[in-house]
Short mmCIF file of C-alpha atoms in Angstrom, two decimals:
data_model
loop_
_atom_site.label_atom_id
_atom_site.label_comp_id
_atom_site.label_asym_id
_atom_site.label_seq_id
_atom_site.Cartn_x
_atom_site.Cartn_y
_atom_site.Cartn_z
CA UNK K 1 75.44 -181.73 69.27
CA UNK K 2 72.68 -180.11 67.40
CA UNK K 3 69.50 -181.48 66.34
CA UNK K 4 67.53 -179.67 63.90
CA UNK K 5 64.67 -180.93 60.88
CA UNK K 6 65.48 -179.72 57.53
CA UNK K 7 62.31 -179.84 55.43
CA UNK K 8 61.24 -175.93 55.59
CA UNK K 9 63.00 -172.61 55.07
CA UNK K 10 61.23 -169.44 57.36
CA UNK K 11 62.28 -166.86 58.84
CA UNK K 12 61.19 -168.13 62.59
CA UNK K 13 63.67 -170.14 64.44
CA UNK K 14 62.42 -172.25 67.58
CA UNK K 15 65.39 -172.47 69.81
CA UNK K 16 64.78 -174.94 72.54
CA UNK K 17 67.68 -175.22 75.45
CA UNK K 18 67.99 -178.69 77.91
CA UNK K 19 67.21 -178.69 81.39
CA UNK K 20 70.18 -180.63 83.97
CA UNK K 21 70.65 -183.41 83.91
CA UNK K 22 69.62 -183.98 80.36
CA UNK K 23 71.17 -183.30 77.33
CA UNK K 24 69.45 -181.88 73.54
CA UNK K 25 67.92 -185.04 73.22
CA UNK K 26 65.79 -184.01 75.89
CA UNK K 27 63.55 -182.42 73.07
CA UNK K 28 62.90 -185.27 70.62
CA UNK K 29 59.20 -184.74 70.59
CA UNK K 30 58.80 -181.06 69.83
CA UNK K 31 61.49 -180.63 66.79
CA UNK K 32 58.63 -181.12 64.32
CA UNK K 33 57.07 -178.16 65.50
CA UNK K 34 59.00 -175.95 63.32
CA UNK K 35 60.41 -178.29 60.73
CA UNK K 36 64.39 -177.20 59.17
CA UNK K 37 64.07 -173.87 61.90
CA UNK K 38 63.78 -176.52 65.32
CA UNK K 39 67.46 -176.11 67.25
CA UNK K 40 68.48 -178.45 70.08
CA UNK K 41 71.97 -177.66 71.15
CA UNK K 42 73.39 -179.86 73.84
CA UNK K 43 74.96 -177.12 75.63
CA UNK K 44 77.44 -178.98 78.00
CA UNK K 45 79.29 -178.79 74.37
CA UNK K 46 79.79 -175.11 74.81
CA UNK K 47 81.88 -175.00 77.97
CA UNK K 48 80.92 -174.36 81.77
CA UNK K 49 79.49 -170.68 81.82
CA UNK K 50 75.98 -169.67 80.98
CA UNK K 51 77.43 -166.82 78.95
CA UNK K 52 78.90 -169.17 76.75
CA UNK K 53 76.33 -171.55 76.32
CA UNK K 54 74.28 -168.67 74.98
CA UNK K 55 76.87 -167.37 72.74
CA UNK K 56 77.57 -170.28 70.94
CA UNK K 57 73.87 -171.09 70.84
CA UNK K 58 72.51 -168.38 69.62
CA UNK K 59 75.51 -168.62 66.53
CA UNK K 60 73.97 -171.24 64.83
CA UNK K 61 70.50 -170.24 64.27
CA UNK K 62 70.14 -168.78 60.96
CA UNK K 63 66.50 -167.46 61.29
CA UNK K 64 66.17 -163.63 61.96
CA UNK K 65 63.24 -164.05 64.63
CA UNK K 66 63.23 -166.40 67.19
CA UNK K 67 61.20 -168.16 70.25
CA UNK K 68 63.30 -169.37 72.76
CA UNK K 69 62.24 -172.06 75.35
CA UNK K 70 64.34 -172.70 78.56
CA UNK K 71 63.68 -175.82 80.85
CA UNK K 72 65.34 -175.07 84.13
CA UNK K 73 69.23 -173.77 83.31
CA UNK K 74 68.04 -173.61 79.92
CA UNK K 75 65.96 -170.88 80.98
CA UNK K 76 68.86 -169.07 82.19
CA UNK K 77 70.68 -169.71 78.71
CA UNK K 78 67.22 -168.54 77.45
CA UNK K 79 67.50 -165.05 79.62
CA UNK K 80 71.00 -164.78 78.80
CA UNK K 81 70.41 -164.57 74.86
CA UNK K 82 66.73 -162.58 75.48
CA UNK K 83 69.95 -160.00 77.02
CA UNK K 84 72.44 -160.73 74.27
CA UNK K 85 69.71 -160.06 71.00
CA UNK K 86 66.36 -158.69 72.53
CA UNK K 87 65.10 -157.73 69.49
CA UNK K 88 65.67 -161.31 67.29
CA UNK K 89 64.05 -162.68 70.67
CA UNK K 90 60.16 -162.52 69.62
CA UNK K 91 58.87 -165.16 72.26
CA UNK K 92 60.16 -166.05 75.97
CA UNK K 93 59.75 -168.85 77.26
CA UNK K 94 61.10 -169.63 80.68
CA UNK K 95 60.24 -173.32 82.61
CA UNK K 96 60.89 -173.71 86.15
CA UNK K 97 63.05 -170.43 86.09
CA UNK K 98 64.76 -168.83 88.48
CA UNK K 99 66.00 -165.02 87.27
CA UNK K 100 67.39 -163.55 90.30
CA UNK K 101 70.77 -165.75 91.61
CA UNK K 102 71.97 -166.07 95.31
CA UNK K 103 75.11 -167.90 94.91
CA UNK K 104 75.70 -171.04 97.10
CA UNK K 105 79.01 -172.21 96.80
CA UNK K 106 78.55 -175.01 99.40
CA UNK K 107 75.88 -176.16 97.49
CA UNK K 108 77.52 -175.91 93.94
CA UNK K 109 80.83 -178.09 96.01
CA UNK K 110 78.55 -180.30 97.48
CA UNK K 111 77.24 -181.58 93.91
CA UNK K 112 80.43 -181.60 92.21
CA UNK K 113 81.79 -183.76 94.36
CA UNK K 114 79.17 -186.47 94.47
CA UNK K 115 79.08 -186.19 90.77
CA UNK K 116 82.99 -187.12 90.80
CA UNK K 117 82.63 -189.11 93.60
CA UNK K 118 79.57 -191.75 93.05
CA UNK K 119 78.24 -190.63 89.27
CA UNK K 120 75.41 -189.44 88.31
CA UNK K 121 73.00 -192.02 90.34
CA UNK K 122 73.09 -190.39 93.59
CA UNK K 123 73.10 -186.91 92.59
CA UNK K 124 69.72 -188.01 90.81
CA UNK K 125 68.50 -189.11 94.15
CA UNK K 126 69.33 -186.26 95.80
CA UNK K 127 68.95 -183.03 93.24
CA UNK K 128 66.80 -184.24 90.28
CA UNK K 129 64.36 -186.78 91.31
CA UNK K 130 62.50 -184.71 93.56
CA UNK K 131 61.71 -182.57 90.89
CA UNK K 132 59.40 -184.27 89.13
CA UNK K 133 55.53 -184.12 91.00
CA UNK K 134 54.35 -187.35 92.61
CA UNK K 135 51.41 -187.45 89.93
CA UNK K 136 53.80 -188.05 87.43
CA UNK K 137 53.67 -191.72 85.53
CA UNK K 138 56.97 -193.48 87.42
CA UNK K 139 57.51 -195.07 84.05
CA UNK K 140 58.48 -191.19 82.74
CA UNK K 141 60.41 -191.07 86.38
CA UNK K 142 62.46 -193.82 85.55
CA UNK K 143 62.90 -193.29 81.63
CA UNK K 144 64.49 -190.19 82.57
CA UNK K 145 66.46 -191.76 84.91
CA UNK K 146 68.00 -193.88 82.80
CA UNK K 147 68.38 -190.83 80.08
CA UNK K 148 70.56 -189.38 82.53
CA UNK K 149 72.82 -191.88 83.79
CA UNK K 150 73.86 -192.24 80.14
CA UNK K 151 76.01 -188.89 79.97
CA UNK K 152 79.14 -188.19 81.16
CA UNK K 153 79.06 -187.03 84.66
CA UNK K 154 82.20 -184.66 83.45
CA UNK K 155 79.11 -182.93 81.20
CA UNK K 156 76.95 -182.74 83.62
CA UNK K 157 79.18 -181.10 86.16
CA UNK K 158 79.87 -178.68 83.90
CA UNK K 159 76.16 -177.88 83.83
CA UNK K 160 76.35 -177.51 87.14
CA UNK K 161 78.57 -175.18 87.32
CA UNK K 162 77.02 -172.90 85.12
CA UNK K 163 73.86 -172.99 86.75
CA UNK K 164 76.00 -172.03 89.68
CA UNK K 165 78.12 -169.41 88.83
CA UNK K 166 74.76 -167.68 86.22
CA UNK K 167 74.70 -164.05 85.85
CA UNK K 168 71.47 -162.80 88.16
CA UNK K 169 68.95 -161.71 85.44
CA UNK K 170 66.13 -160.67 87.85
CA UNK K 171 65.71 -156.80 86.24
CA UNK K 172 66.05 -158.19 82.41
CA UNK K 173 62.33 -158.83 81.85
CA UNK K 174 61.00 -155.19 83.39
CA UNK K 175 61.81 -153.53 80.32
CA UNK K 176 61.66 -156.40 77.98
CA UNK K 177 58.89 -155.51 75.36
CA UNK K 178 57.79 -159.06 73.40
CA UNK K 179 56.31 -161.86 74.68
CA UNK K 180 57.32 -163.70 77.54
CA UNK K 181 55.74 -167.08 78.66
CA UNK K 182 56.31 -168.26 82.14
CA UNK K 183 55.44 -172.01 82.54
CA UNK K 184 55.54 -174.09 85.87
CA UNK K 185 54.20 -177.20 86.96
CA UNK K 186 51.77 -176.92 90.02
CA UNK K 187 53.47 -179.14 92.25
CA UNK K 188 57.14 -177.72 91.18
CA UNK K 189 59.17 -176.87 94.16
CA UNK K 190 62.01 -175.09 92.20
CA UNK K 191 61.11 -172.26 91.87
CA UNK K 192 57.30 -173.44 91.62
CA UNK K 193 53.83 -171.43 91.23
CA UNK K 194 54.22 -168.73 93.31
CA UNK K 195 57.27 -167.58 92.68
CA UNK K 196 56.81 -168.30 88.71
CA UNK K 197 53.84 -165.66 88.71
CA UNK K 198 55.58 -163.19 90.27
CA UNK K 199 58.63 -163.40 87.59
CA UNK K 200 55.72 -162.96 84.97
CA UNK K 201 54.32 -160.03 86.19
CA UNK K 202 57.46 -158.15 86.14
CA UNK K 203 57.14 -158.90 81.99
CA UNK K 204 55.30 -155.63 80.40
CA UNK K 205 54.11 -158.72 78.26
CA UNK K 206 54.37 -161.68 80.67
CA UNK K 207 52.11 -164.28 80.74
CA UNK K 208 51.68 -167.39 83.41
CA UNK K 209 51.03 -171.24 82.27
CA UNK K 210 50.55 -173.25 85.60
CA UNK K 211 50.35 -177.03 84.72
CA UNK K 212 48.62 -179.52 86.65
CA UNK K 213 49.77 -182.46 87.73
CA UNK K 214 53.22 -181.58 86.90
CA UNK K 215 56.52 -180.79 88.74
CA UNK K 216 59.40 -178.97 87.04
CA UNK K 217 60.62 -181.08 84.08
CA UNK K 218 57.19 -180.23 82.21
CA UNK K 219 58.91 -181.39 78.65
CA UNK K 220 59.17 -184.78 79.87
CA UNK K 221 55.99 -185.09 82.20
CA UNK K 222 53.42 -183.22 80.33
CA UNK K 223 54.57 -182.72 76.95
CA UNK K 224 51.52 -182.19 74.94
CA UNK K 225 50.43 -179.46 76.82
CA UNK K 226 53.47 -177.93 76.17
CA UNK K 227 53.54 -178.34 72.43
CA UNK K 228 50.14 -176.80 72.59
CA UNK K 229 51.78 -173.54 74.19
CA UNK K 230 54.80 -173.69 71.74
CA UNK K 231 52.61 -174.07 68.77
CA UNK K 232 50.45 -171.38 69.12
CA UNK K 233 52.96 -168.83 69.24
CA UNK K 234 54.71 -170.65 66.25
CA UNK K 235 51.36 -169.87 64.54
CA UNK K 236 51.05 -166.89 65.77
CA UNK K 237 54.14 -165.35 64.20
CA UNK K 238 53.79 -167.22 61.36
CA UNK K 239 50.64 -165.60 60.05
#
């Protein structure tokens, strides 16, 4: 599923890639930001691998130049493109990333099976809810709740898997030239502040956004502030 405005041609894509356990949708506020160049791919469509998801995402933008924004695995689909086509890649930005990967295969087992087993609920409880920061309206909590109990927990275990079995990207951004945003909540605890400004300073051209009052799913807790972040480099390459 792809959700994209249609009421301007340029040659500036915004690509914008779903954290777990959310889907496209995820970014209904922001596709205005770029009207008719705004992609939203649900990428549980495209398969179980990261490599994949980036493939087939990066296909359908039409735009030469893009900025890319990845919420938690979507940063790693975000990373994964930045290695496919660093030069259409004019903007990075990675939410609540994590670029090196340790596998844990326990871990990975353990949430498959209480996806198959009990749905989606209780691997909200246990994975996802503690995510967000305890500032954080509960009516947002539980909105997003509510979002994700309505997907197919086959989707999301796919997602799962591909966060799981993700190509370690640690050594991509050393010698990555353009811009490269690296936004965290303050009270994130995956992968959180401090480990968020150390990924940007291994950017020639990093850059660190550390929100208040916000855990890790910053497009649904503080949005506006990230629009604000997004727009500005819109503008910026559009002048």
């Amino acid at each position: 599923m792809t959700g994209t405005t249609r009421t301007q041609d340029t040659d500036l894509g915004l690509l914008l890639l779903h954290a777990l356990p959310f889907d496209g949708s995820m970014w209904g506020g922001f596709v205005d930001l770029l009207p008719g160049a705004t992609y939203t791919p649900t990428l549980y469509d495209y398969g179980s691998s990261i490599e994949d998801w980036a493939v087939a995402s990066l296909s359908q933008v039409r735009q030469k130049n893009l900025i890319v924004v990845g919420c938690s695995v979507g940063a790693s689909v975000a990373l994964e493109i930045a290695a496919l086509s660093p030069d259409r890649v004019v903007t990075l930005i990675l939410i609540g990333c994590k670029a090196h990967h340790n596998p844990d295969p326990e871990l990975h087992a353990e949430a498959v099976n209480l996806l198959k087993e009990g749905g989606v609920a209780p691997a909200w409880h246990k994975y996802w809810a503690p995510l967000f920061s305890i500032s954080t309206d509960r009516a947002v909590v539980a909105n997003a709740f509510h979002y994700a109990c309505q997907l197919d927990p086959r989707e999301i275990i796919k997602g799962v898997t591909a966060f799981h079995t993700r190509p370690s990207r640690g050594e991509l951004l050393e010698n990555y030239d353009n811009t490269v945003l690296v936004v965290t909540g303050k009270d994130d605890i995956a992968p959180g502040p401090e480990a968020s400004a150390a990924l940007s300073l291994t950017a020639p051209n990093g850059r660190l956004h550390v929100i208040p009052g916000c855990g890790h799913y910053i497009p649904l807790e503080q949005p506006k502030v990230l629009r604000h972040i997004i727009q500005a480099e819109i503008l910026k390459h559009l002048k």
